[in-house]
Short mmCIF file of C-alpha atoms in Angstrom, two decimals:
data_model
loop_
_atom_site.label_atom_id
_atom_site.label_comp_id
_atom_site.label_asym_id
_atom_site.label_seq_id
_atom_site.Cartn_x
_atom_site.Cartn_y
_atom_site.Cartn_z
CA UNK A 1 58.27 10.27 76.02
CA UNK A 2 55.99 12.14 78.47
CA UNK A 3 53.29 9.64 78.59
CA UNK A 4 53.12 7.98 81.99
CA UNK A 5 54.66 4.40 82.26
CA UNK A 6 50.36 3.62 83.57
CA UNK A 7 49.28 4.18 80.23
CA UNK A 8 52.44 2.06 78.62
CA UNK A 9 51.17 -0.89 81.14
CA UNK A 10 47.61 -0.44 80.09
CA UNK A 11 48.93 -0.71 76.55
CA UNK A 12 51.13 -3.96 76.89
CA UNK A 13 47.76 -5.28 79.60
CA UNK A 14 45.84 -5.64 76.50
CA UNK A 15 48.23 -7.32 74.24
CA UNK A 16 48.69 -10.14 76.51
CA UNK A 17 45.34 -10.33 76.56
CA UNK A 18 45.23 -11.73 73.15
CA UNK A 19 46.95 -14.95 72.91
CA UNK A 20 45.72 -12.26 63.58
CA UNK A 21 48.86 -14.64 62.62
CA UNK A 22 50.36 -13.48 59.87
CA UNK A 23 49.49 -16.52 58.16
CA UNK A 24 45.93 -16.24 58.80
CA UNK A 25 43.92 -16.79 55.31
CA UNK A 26 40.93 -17.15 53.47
CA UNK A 27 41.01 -19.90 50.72
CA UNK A 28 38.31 -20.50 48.03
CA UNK A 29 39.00 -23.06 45.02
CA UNK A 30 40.01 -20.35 42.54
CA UNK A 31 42.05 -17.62 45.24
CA UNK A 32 43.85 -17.48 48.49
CA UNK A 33 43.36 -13.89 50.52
CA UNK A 34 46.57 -13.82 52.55
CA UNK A 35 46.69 -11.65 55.73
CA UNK A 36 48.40 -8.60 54.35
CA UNK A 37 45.78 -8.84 51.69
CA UNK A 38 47.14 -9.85 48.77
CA UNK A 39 45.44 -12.18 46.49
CA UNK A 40 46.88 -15.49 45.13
CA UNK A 41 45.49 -17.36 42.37
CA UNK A 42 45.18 -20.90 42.96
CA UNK A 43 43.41 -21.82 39.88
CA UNK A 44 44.39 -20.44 36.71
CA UNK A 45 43.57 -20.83 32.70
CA UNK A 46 45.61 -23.82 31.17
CA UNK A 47 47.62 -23.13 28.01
CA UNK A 48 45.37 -23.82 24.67
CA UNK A 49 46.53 -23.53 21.09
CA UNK A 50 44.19 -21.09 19.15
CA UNK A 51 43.75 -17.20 19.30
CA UNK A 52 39.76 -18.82 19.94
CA UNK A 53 40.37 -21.04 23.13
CA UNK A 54 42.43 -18.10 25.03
CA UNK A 55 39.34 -16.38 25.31
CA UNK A 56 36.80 -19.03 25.85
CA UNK A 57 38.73 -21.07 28.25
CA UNK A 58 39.93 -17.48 30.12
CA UNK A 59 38.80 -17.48 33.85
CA UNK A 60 36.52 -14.80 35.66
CA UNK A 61 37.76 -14.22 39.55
CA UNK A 62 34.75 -11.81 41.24
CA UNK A 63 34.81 -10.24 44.31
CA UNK A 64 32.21 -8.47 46.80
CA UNK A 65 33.63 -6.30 49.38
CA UNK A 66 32.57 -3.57 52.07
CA UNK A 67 34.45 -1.28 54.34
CA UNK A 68 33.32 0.83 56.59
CA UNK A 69 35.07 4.04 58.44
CA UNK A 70 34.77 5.98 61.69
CA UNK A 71 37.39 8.13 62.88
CA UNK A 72 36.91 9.76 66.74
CA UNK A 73 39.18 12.60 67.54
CA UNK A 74 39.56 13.27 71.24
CA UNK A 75 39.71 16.93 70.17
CA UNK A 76 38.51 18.57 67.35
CA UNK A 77 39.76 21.54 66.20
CA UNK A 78 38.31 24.22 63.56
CA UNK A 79 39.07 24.24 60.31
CA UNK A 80 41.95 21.36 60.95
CA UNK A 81 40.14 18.47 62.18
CA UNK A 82 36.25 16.81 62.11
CA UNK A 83 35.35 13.08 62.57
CA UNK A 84 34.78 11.37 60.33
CA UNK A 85 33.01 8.72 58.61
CA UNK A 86 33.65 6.63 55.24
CA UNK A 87 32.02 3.46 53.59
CA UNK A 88 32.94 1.97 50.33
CA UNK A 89 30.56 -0.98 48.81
CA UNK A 90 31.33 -2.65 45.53
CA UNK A 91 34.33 -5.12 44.71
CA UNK A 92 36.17 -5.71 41.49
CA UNK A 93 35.61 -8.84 38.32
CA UNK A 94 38.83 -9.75 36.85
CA UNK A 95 38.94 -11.74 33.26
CA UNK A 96 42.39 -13.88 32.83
CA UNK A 97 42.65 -14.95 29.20
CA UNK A 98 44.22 -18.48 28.92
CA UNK A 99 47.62 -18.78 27.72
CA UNK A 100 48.95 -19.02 24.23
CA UNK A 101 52.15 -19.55 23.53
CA UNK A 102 53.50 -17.93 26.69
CA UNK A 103 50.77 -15.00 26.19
CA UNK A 104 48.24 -13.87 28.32
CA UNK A 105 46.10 -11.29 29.43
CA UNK A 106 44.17 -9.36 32.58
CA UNK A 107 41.84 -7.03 33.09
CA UNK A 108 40.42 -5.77 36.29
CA UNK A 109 37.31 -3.96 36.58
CA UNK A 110 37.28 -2.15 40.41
CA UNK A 111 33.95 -0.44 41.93
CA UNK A 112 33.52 1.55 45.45
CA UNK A 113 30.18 3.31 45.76
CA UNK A 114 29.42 5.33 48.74
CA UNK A 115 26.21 5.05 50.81
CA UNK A 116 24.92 8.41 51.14
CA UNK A 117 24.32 7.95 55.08
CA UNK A 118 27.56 7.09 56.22
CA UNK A 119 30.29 9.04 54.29
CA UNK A 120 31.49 13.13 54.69
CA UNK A 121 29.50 16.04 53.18
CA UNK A 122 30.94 16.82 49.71
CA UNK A 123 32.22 20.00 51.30
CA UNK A 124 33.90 18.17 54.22
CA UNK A 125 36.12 15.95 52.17
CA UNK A 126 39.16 17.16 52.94
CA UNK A 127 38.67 15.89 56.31
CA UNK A 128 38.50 12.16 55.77
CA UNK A 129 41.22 10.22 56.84
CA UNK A 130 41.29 6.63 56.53
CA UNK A 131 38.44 6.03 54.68
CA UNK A 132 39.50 8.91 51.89
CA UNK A 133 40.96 5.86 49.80
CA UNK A 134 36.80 4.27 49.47
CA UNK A 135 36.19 7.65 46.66
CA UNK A 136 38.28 10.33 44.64
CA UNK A 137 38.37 13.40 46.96
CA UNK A 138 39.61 15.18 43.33
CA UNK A 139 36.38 13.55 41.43
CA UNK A 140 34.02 14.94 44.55
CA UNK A 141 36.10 18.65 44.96
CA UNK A 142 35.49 19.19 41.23
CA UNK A 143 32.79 17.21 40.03
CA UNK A 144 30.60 16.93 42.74
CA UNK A 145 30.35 13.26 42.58
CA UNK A 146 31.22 10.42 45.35
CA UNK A 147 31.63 6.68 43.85
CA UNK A 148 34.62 5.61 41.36
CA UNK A 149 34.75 2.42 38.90
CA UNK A 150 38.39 1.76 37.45
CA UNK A 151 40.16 -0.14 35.20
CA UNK A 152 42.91 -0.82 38.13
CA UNK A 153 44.60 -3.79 36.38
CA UNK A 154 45.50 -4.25 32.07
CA UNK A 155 48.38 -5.96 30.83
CA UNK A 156 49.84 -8.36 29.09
CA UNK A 157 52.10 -11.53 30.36
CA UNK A 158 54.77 -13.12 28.59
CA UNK A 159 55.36 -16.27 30.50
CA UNK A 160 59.07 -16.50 29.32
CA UNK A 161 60.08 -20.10 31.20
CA UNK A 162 57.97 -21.95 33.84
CA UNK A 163 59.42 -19.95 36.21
CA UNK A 164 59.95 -16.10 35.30
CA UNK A 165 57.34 -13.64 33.44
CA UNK A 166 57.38 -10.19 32.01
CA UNK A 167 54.06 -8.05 32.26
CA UNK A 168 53.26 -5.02 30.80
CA UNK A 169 50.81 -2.67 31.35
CA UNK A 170 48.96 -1.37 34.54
CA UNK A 171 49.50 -3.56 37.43
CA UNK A 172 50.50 -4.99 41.00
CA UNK A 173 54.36 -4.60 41.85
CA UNK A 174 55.09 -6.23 45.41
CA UNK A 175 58.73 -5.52 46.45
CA UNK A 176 59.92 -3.57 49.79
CA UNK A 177 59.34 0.03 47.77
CA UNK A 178 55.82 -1.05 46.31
CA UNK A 179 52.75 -2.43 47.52
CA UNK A 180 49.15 -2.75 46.35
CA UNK A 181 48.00 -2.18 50.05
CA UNK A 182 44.49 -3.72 48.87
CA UNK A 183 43.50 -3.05 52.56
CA UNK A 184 40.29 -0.43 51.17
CA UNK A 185 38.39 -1.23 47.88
CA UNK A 186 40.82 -0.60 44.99
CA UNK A 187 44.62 -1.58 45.09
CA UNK A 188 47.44 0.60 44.17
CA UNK A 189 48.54 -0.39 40.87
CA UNK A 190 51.67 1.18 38.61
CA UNK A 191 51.94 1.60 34.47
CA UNK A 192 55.09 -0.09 33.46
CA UNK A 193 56.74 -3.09 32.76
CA UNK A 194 58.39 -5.41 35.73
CA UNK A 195 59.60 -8.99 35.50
CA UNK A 196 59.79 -11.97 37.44
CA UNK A 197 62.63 -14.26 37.23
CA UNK A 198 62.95 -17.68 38.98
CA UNK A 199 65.03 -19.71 37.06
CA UNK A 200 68.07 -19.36 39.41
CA UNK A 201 68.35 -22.08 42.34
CA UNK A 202 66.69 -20.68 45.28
CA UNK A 203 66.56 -17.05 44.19
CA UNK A 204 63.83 -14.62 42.73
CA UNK A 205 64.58 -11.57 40.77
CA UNK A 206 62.26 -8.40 40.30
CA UNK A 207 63.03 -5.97 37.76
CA UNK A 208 60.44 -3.21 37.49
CA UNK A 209 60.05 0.00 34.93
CA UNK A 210 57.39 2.23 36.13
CA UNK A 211 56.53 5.18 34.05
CA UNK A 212 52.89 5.89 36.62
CA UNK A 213 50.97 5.17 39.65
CA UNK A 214 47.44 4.94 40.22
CA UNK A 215 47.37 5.53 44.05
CA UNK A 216 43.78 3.91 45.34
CA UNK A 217 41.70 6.52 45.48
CA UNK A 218 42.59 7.80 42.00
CA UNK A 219 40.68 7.22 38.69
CA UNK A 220 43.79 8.04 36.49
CA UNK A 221 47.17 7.35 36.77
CA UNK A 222 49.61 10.48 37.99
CA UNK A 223 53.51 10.98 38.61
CA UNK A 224 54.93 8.63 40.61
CA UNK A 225 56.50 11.08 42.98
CA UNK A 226 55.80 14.59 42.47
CA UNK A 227 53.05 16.81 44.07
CA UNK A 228 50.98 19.51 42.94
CA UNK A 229 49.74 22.31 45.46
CA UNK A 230 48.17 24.13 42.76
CA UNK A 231 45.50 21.23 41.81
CA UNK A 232 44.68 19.26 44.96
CA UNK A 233 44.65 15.68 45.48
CA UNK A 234 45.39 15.08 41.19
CA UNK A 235 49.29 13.76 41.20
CA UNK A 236 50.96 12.09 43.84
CA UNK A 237 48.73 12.55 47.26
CA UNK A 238 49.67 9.77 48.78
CA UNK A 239 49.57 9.96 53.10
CA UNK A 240 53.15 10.50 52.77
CA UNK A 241 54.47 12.06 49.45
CA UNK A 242 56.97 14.64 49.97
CA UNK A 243 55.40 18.05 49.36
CA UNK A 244 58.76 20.15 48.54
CA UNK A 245 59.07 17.57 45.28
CA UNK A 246 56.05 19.44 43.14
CA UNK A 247 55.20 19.27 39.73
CA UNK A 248 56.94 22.78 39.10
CA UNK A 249 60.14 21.79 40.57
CA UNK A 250 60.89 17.90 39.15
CA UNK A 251 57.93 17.73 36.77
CA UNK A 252 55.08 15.30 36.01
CA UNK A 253 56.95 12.56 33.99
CA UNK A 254 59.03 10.73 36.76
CA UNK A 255 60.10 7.47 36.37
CA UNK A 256 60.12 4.87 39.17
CA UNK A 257 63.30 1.74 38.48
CA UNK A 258 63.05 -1.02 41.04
CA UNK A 259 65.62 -4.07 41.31
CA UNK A 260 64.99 -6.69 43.97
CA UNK A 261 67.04 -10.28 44.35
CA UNK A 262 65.71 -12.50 47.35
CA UNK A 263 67.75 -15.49 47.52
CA UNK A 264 67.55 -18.58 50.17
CA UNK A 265 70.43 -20.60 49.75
CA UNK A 266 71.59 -20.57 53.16
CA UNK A 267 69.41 -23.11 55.14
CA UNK A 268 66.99 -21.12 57.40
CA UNK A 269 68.59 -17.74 56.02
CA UNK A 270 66.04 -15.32 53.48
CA UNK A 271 68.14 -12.37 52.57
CA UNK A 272 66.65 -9.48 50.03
CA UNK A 273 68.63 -6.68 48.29
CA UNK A 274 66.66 -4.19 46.78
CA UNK A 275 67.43 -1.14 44.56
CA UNK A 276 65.13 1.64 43.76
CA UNK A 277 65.95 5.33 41.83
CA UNK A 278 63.62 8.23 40.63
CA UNK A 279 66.46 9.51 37.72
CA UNK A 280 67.71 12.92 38.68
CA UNK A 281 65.96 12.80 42.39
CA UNK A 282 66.55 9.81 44.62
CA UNK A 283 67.05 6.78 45.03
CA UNK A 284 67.23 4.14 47.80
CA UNK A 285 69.45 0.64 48.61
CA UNK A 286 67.45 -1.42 51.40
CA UNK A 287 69.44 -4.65 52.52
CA UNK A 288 67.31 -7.26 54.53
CA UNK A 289 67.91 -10.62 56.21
CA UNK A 290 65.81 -13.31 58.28
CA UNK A 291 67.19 -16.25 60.32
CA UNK A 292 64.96 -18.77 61.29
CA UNK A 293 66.48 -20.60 64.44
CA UNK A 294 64.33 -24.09 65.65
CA UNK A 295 64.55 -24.26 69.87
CA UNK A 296 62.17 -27.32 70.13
CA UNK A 297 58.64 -26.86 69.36
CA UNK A 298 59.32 -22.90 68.83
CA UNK A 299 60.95 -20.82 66.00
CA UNK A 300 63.05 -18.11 66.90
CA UNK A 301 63.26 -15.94 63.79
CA UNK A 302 65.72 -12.57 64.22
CA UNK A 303 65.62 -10.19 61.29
CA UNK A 304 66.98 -6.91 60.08
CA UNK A 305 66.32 -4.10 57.75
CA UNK A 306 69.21 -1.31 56.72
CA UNK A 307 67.54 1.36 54.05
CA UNK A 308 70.03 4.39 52.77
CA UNK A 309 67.97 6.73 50.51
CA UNK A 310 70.48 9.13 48.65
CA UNK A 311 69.81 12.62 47.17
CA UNK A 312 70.42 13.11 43.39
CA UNK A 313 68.51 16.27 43.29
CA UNK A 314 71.05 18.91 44.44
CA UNK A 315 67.94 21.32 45.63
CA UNK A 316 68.69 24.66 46.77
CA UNK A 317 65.53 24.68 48.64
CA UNK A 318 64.25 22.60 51.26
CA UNK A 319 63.07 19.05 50.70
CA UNK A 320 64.52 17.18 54.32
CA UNK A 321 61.00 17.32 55.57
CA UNK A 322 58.05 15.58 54.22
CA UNK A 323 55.44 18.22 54.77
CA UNK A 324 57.93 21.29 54.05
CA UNK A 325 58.63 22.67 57.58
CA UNK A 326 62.28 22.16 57.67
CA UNK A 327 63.19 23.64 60.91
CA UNK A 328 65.05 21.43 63.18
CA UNK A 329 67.10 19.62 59.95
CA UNK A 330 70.50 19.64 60.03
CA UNK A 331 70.52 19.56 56.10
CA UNK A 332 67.24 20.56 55.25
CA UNK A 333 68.02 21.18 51.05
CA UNK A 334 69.18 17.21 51.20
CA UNK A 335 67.42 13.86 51.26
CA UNK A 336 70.28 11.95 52.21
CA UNK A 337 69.36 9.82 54.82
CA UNK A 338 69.16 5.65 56.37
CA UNK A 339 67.02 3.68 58.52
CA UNK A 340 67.24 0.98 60.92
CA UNK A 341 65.24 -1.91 61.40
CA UNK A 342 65.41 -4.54 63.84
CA UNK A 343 62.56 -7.09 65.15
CA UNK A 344 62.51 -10.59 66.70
CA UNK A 345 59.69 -13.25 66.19
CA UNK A 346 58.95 -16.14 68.39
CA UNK A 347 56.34 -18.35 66.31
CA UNK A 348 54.66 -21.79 67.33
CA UNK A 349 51.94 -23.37 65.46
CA UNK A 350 49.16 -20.74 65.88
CA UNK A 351 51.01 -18.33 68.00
CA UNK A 352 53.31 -14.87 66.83
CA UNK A 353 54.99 -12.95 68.58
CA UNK A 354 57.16 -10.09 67.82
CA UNK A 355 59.31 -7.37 69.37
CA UNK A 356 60.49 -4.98 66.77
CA UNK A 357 62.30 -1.31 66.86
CA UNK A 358 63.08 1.11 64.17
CA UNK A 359 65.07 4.23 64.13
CA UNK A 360 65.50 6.52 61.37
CA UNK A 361 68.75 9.17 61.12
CA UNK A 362 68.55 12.60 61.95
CA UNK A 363 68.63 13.46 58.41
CA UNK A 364 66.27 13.66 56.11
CA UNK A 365 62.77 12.07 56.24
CA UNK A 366 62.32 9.28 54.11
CA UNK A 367 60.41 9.17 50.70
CA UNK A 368 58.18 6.39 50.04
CA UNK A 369 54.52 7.62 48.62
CA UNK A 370 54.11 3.83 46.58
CA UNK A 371 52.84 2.15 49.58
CA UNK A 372 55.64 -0.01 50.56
CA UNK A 373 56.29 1.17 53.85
CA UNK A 374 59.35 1.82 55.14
CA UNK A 375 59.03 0.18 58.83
CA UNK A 376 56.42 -2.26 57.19
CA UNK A 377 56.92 -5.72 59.22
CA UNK A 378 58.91 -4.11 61.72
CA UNK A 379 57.42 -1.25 64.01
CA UNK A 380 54.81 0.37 61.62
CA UNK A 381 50.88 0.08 63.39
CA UNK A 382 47.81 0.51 61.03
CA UNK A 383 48.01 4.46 60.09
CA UNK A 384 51.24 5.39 61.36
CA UNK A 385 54.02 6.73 59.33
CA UNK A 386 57.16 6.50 61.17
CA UNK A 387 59.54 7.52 59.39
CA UNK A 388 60.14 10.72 60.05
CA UNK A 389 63.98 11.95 60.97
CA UNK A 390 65.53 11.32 64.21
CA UNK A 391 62.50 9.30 64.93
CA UNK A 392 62.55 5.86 67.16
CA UNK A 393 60.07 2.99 67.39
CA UNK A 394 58.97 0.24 70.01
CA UNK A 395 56.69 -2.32 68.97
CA UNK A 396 55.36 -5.25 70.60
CA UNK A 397 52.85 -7.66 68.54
CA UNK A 398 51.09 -10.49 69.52
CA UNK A 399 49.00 -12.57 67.27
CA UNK A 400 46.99 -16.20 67.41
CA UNK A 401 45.26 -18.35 64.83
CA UNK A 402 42.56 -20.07 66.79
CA UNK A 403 41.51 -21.86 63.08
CA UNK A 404 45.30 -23.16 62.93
CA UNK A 405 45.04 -24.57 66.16
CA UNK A 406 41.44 -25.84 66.21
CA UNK A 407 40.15 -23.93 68.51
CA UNK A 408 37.26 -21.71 66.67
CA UNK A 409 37.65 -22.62 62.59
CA UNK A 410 38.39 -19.08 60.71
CA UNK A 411 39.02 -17.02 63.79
CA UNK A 412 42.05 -15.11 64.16
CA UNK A 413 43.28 -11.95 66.33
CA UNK A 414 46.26 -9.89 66.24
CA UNK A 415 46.89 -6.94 68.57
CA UNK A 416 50.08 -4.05 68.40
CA UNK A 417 51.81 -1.87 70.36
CA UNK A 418 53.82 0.35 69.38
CA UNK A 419 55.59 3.51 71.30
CA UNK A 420 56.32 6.63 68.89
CA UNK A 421 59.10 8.73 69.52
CA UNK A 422 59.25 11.61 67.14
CA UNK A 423 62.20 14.48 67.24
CA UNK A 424 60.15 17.31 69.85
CA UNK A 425 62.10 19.79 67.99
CA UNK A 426 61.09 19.25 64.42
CA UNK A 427 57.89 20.96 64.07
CA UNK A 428 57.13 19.17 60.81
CA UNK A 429 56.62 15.83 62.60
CA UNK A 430 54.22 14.16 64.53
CA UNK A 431 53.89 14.23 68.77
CA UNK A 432 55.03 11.17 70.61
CA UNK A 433 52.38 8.88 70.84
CA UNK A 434 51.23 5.29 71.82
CA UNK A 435 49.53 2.88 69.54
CA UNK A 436 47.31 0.00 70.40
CA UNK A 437 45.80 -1.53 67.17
CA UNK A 438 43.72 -5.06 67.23
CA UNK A 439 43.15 -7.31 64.00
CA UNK A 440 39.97 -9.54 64.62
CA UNK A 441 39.08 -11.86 61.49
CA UNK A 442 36.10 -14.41 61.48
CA UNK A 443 36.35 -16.88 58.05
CA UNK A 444 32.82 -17.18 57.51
CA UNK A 445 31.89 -19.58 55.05
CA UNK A 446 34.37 -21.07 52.07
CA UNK A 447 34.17 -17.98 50.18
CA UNK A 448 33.77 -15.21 52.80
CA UNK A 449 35.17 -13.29 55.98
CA UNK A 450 34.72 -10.68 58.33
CA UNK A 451 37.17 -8.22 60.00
CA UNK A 452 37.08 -5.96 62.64
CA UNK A 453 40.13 -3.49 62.99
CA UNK A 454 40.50 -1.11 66.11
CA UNK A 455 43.14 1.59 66.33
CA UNK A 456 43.98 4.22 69.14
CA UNK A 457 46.95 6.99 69.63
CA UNK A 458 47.38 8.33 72.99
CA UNK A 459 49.48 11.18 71.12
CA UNK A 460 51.27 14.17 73.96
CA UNK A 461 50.52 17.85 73.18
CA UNK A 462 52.53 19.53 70.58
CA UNK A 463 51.86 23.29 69.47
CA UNK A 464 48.95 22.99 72.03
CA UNK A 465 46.82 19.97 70.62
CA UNK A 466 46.34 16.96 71.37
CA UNK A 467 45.70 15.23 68.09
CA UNK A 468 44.64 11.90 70.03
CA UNK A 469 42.04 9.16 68.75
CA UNK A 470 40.58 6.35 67.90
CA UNK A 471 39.78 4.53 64.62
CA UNK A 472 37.09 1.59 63.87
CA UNK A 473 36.75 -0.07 60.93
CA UNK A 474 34.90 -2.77 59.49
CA UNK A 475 35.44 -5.15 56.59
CA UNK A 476 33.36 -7.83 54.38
CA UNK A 477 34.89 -9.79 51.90
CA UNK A 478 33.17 -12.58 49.35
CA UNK A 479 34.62 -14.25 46.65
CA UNK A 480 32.69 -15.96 43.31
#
């Protein structure tokens, strides 16, 4: 790293400063927003016995939210970089019928409007970074037209036993490859069917077919891996789809398999294996573990993370890199790669802290456009993508629940620090760079909360720019 050891000091100065847990939530009667921003129901229809009662004792769950954007380059540079500035207002209302006979159904109506003073010029879309996931940068390119209301969630639930379910239809899939990242205004949702099975002591099983994706600032579903150059931001655009896999070369009807058994038999021990395969292009094992260890008052939790993604494609073109500049790969017409994932917690009551480190073979980069990120837990800071080849991660976090500990009720903060080193001789990759980010959430009433979320890189020259920054964003959440 060429960034002075001063501006690592300054870095870990402000950490300690803070004294968001990841437990930090927002409860209402009917939902529970946890801190990585999924929602849990708490309250949900009771089973009836006519087709009539489904629907009249079904439950509505409404939501108001708003985000708002700013992104401040230290440089900007024609024609590849602008600030920028995004807002989304809106929220979603989801209808749960009541069960009958094991059947069930959800819908999920999603809205983000865009307040004409604080959002890009139509023409200056292509700019936006993190608040491009508030409006369809395809919808504004071709239709002129900023705002987007989906149907983000429809399927049906088959509630086999107590404990396991089958749904099909479009939907949430949370394993280590998927996420709905609900951190804008619309979650990322799949087409398929998954299922849910907890009738084993102690263990869950996923099982997941998934024949779409409707990344979150989509209004129709698309491939789940492949890109098109030739119609911008339509199929898979996700921040970090692989842009050798196109439409031309692996087509538009990819499917997406996930298997995932967690299992906690071991006192104190959570260990996940997870399984994931595009047919004919990749797929991926990831093996995880967590050991809680008591020392008095404090826990003491070590974990790990080993992910091998293995090429099934056979290309005879390049592929190693995720944004097509293969120079510096050693095999650069293979993704067969593995990543490394180590982190440390020290919890007590309110407080969490965590070192973590991550380092990914020089190989190939790897694939993982469906939101479940890759370093995720371990070393990734809000907008990074670390997983590059060859590339190694430092991360301190530090986090306090002042609400847990009855300090300030609803108040939580959470700061990170993270040092990037990418491979310096892989153009296709980001420069080294330090990462502060800081979580601050204020419950404000039963129903309602506020976050603020700060982000800045301190990122070295590369190619002779300094693609430095900071980030600001602010969040309002209500629940009816």
């Amino acid at each position: 790293m060429k960034k002075s050891m001063i501006k690592i000091a300054t870095g870990a100065a402000s950490l300690l400063l803070l004294a968001s847990s990841a437990e930090a939530t927002l409860k209402t009667d009917k939902v529970t927003l946890k801190g990585n921003m999924v929602v849990e129901y708490n309250k949900l229809p009771q089973p009836v016995d006519t087709l009539t009662e489904a629907f009249t004792e079904g439950m509505f769950y409404g939501r108001f939210r708003a985000n708002f954007f700013y992104w401040d380059w230290d440089t900007e540079y024609a024609g590849k970089t602008m600030d920028n500035k995004n807002n989304g207002i809106g929220g979603s209302l989801i209808y749960k019928t009541a069960p009958l006979k094991g059947i069930s159904a959800t819908v999920g109506m999603y809205t983000s409007q865009n307040l004409d003073f604080f959002r890009m010029d139509k023409a200056d879309v292509g700019y936006a970074k993190a608040g491009k996931d508030t409006f369809s940068r395809y919808n504004v390119a071709t239709g002129g037209h900023y705002g987007m209301t989906v149907l983000a969630q429809a399927y049906l639930q088959y509630d086999v036993t107590n404990k396991s379910k089958i749904i099909a239809g479009r939907q949430m899939f949370e394993t280590v490859f998927t996420k709905s990242n609900d951190t804008k205004m619309i979650p990322n949702t799949f087409d398929g069917v998954t299922a849910t099975i907890k009738d084993l002591p102690k263990t869950t099983i996923k099982l997941g077919y998934l024949a779409k994706q409707k990344l979150r600032d989509h209004t129709t579903a698309h491939d789940v891996l492949a890109y098109d150059p030739n119609n911008k931001w339509d199929e898979n655009d996700d921040s970090a789809v692989n842009k050798n896999l196109t439409v031309a070369r692996i087509g538009n009807d990819n499917e997406l398999i996930v298997g995932s058994i967690t299992n906690k038999s071991i006192k104190n021990l959570k260990a996940n294996v997870s399984y994931a395969t595009v047919p004919g292009v990749l797929s991926n094992l990831t093996l995880e573990a967590h050991y809680t260890i008591p020392v008095g008052s404090f826990k003491i939790v070590p974990g790990v993370r080993y992910m091998m993604q293995f090429d099934n494609l056979g290309a005879t073109y390049g592929v190693a890199n995720l944004k097509g500049n293969q120079t510096g790969y050693t095999n650069p017409n293979s993704l067969d790669t593995d990543l490394l994932c180590a982190r440390i917690d020290v919890k007590q009551g309110a407080f969490l802290g965590r070192l973590g480190y991550s380092k990914v073979a020089d190989k190939a980069d790897i694939v993982a456009p469906w939101r479940g990120f890759p370093t995720g837990g371990f070393t990734r800071a809000m907008a990074q993508y670390n997983w590059y080849a060859n590339t190694k991660t430092y991360m301190l976090r530090l986090g306090y629940d002042f609400g847990k500990a009855k300090i300030l009720p609803g108040f939580s903060i959470m700061g990170r620090y993270a040092i990037q080193d990418f491979d310096e001789n892989k153009p296709g990759v980001a420069a080294d760079s330090n990462v502060i980010h800081i979580d601050m959430r204020q419950n404000l009433a039963k129903n309602s909360e506020l976050k603020f979320r700060f982000g800045s890189v301190s990122a070295d020259e590369k190619a002779g720019k300094d693609y430095s920054y900071n980030e600001y964003r602010l969040e309002y959440n209500y629940f009816f």
